PDB file of C-alpha atoms and ligand atoms in Angstrom:
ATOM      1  CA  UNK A1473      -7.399  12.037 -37.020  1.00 56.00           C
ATOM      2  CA  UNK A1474      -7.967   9.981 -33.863  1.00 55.00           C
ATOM      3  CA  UNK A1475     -11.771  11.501 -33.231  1.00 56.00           C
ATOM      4  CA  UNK A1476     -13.467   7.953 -33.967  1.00 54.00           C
ATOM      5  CA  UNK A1477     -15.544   6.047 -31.383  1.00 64.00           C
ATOM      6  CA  UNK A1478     -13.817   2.730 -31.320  1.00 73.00           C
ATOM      7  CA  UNK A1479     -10.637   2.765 -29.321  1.00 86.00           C
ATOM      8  CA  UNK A1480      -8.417   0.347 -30.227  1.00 89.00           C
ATOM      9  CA  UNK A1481      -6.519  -0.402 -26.910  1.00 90.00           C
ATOM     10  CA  UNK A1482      -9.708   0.585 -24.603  1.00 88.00           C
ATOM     11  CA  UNK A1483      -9.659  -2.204 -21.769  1.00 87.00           C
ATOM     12  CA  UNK A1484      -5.571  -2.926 -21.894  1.00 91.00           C
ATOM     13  CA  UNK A1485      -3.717  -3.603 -19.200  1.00 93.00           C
ATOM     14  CA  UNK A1486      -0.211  -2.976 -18.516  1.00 94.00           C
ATOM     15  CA  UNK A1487       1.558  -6.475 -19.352  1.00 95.00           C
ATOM     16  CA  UNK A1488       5.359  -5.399 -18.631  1.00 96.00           C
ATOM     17  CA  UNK A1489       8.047  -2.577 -19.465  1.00 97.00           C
ATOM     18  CA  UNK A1490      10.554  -3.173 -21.146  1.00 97.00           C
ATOM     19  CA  UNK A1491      14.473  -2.377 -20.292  1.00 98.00           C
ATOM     20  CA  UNK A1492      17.184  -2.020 -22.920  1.00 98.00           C
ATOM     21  CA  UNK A1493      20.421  -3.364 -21.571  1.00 98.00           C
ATOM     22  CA  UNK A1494      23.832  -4.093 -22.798  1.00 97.00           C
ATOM     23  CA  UNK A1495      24.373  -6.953 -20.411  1.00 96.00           C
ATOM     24  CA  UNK A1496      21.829  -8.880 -18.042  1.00 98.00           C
ATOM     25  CA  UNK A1497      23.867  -9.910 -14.729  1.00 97.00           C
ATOM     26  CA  UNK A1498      24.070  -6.328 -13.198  1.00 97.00           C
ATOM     27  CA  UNK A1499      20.735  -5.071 -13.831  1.00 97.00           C
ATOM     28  CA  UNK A1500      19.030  -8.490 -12.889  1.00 97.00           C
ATOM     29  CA  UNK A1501      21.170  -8.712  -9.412  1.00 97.00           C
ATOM     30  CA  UNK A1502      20.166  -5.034  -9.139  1.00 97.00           C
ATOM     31  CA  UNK A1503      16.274  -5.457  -9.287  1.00 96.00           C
ATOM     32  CA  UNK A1504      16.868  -8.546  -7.522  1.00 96.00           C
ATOM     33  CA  UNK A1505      18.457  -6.841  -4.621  1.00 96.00           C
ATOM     34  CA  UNK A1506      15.558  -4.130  -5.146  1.00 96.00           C
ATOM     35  CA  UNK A1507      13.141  -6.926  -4.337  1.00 95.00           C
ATOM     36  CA  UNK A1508      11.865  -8.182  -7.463  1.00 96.00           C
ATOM     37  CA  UNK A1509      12.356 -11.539  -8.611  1.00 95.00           C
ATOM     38  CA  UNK A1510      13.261 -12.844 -11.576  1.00 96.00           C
ATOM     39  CA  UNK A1511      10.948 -15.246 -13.008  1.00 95.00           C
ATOM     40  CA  UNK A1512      12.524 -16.379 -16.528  1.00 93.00           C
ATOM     41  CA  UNK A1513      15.570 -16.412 -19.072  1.00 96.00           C
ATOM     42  CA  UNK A1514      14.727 -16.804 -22.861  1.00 95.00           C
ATOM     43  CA  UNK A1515      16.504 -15.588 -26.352  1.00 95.00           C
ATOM     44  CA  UNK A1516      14.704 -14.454 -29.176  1.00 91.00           C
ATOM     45  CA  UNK A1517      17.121 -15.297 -32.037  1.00 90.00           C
ATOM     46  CA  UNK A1518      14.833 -13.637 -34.770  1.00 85.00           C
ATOM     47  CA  UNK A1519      14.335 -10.644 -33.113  1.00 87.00           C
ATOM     48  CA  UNK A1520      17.834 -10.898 -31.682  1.00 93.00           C
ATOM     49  CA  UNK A1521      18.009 -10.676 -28.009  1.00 95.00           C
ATOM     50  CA  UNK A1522      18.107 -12.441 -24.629  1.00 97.00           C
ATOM     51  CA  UNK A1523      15.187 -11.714 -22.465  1.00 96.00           C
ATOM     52  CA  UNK A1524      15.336 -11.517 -18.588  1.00 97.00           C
ATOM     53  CA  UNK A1525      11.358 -11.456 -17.049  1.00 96.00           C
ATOM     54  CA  UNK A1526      11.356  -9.900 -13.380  1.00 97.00           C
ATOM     55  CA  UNK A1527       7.722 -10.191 -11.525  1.00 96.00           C
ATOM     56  CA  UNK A1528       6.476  -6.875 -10.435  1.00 92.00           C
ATOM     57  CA  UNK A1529       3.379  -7.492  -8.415  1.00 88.00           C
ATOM     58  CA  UNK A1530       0.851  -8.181 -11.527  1.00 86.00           C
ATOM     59  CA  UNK A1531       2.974  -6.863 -13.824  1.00 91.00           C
ATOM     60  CA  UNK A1532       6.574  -7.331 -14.920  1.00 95.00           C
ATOM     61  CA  UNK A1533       9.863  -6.010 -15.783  1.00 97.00           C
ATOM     62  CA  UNK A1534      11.542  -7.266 -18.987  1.00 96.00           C
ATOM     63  CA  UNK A1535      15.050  -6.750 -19.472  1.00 98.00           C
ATOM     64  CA  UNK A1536      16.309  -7.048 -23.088  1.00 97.00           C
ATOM     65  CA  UNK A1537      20.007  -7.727 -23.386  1.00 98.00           C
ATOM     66  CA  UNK A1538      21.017  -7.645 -27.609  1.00 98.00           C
ATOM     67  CA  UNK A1539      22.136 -10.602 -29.349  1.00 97.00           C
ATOM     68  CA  UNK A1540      24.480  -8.985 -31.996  1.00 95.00           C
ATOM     69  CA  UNK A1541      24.750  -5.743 -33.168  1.00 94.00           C
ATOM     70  CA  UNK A1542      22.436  -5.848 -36.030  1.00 93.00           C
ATOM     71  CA  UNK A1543      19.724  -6.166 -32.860  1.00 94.00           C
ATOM     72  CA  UNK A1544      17.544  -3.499 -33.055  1.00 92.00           C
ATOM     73  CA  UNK A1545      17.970  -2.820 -29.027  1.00 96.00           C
ATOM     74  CA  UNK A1546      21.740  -2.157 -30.060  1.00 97.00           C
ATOM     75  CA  UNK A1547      20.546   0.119 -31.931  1.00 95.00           C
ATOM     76  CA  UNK A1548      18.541   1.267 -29.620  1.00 95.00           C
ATOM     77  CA  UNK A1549      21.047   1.520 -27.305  1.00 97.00           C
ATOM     78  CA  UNK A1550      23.969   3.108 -29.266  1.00 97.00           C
ATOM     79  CA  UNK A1551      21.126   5.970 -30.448  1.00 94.00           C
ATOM     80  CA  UNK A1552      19.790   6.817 -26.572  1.00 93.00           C
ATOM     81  CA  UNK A1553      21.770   4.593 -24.030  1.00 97.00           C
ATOM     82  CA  UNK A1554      20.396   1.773 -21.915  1.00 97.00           C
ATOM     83  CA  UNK A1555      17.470   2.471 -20.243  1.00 97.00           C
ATOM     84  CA  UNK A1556      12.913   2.247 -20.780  1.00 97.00           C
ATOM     85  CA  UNK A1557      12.537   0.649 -24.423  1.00 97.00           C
ATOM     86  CA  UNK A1558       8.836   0.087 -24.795  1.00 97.00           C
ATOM     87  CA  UNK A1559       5.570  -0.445 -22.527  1.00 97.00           C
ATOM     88  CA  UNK A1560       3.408  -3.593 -22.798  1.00 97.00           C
ATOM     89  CA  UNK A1561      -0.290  -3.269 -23.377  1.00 97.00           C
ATOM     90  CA  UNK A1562      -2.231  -6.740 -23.176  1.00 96.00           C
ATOM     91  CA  UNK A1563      -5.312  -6.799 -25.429  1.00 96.00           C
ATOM     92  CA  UNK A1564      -7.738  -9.807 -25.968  1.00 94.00           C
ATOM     93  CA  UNK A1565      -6.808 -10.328 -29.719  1.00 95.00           C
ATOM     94  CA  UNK A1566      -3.354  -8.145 -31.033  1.00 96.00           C
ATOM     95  CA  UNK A1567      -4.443  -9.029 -34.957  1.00 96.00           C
ATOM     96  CA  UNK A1568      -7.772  -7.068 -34.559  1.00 95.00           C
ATOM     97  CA  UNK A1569      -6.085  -4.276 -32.427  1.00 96.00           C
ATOM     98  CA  UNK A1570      -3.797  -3.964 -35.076  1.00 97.00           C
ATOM     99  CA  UNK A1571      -6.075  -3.951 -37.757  1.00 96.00           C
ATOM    100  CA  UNK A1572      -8.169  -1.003 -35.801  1.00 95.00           C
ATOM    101  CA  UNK A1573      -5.230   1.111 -34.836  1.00 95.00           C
ATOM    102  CA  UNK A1574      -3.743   0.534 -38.518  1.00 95.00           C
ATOM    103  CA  UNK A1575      -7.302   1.585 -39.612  1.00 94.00           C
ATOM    104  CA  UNK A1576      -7.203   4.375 -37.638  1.00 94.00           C
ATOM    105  CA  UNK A1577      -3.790   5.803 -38.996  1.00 95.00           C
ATOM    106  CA  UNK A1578      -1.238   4.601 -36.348  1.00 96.00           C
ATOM    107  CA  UNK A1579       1.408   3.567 -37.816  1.00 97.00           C
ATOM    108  CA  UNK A1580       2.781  -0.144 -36.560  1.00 97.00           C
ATOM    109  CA  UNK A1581       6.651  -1.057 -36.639  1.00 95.00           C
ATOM    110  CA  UNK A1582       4.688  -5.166 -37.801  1.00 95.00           C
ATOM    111  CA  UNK A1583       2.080  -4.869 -39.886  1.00 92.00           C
ATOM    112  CA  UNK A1584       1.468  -8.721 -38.743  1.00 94.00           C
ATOM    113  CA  UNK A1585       1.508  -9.863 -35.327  1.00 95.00           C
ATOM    114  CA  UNK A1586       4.512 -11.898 -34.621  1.00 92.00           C
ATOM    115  CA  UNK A1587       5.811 -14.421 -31.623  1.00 89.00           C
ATOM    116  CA  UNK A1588       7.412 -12.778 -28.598  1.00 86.00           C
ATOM    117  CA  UNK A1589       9.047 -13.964 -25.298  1.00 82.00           C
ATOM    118  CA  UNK A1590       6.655 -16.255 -24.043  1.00 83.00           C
ATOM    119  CA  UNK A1591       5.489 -17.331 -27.037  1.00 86.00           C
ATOM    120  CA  UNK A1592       2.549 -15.002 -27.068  1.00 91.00           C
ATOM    121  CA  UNK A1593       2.049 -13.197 -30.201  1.00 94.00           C
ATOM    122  CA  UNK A1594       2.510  -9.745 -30.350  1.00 95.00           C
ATOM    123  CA  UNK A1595       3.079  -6.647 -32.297  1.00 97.00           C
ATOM    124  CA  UNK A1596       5.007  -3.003 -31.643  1.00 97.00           C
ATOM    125  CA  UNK A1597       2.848   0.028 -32.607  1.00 97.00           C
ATOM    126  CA  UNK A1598       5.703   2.825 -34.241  1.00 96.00           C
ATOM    127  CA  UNK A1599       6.539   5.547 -32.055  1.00 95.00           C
ATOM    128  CA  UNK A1600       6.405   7.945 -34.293  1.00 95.00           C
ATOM    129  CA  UNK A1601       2.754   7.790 -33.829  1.00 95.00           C
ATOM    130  CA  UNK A1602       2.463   6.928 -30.172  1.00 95.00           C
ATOM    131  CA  UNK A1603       4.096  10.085 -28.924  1.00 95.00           C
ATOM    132  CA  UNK A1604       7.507   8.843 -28.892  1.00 94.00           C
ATOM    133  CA  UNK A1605       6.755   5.570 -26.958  1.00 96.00           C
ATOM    134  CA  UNK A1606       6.914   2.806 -28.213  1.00 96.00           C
ATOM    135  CA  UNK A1607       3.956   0.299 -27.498  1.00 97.00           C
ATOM    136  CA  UNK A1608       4.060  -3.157 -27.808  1.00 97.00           C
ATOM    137  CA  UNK A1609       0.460  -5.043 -28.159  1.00 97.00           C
ATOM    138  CA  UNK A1610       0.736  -8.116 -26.784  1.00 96.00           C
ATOM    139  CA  UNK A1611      -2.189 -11.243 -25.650  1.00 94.00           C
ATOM    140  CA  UNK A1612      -2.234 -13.906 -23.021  1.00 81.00           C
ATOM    141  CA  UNK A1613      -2.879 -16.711 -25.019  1.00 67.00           C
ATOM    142  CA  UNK A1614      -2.710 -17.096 -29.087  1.00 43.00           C
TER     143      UNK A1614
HETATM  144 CO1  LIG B2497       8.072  -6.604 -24.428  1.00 62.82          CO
END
């Protein structure tokens, strides 16, 4: 199924892992006190959570704290407990890496990219096709 010669993510690099949490003060003081340092606060009403960003040499931590419970990191949460969501692959363009791993029979949670913390446009691959990970695509700029 995945034999063919273009590979869709081939030259990523890991942008940031993400964190499900049910509240943001203890585990940002914790990495804090760990030594990382916390580099921005946003919330993502449509996708409904708050977003903690913690610098981790060149890459980052990102702690997602739900909204509401029709969040799908509640859901998340209530299903396997806080803990590693998803991991972060930057690509030069997410709409063609999409398109290719679409192509290619992955199957993708957005079948569009959308806008994620940051801004940057983005798009989460399904995990039922990433070996139980799930991988966000994301890109510097849009
Ligand atoms: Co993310």
């Amino acid at each position: 199924m995945f034999e063919e010669t273009v590979s869709p993510v081939s030259g990523a690099k890991l942008d940031h892992i993400g964190i499900a949490v049910r509240d943001l003060e203890a585990p940002t003081s914790l990495y804090s006190q760990l030594g990382l340092v916390p580099s921005g606060r946003e919330q993502i009403v449509e996708q409904g959570v708050e977003v903690v960003i913690l610098q981790a040499g060149g890459s980052r931590l990102e702690l997602l704290c739900p909204l509401n419970e029709d969040s799908p990191v509640s859901k998340f949460i209530a299903r396997r407990g806080e803990g590693l969501h998803h991991i972060a692959l930057e690509v030069e363009d997410v709409r063609s890496t999409l398109g290719v791993c679409l192509e290619k029979g992955y199957q993708a949670i957005d079948k569009e990219p959308r806008i994620g913390a940051g801004g940057r446009l983005i798009a989460f691959l399904d995990p039922r096709s990433t070996g139980g990970v799930l991988i966000e695509l994301t890109q510097s700029s849009s």
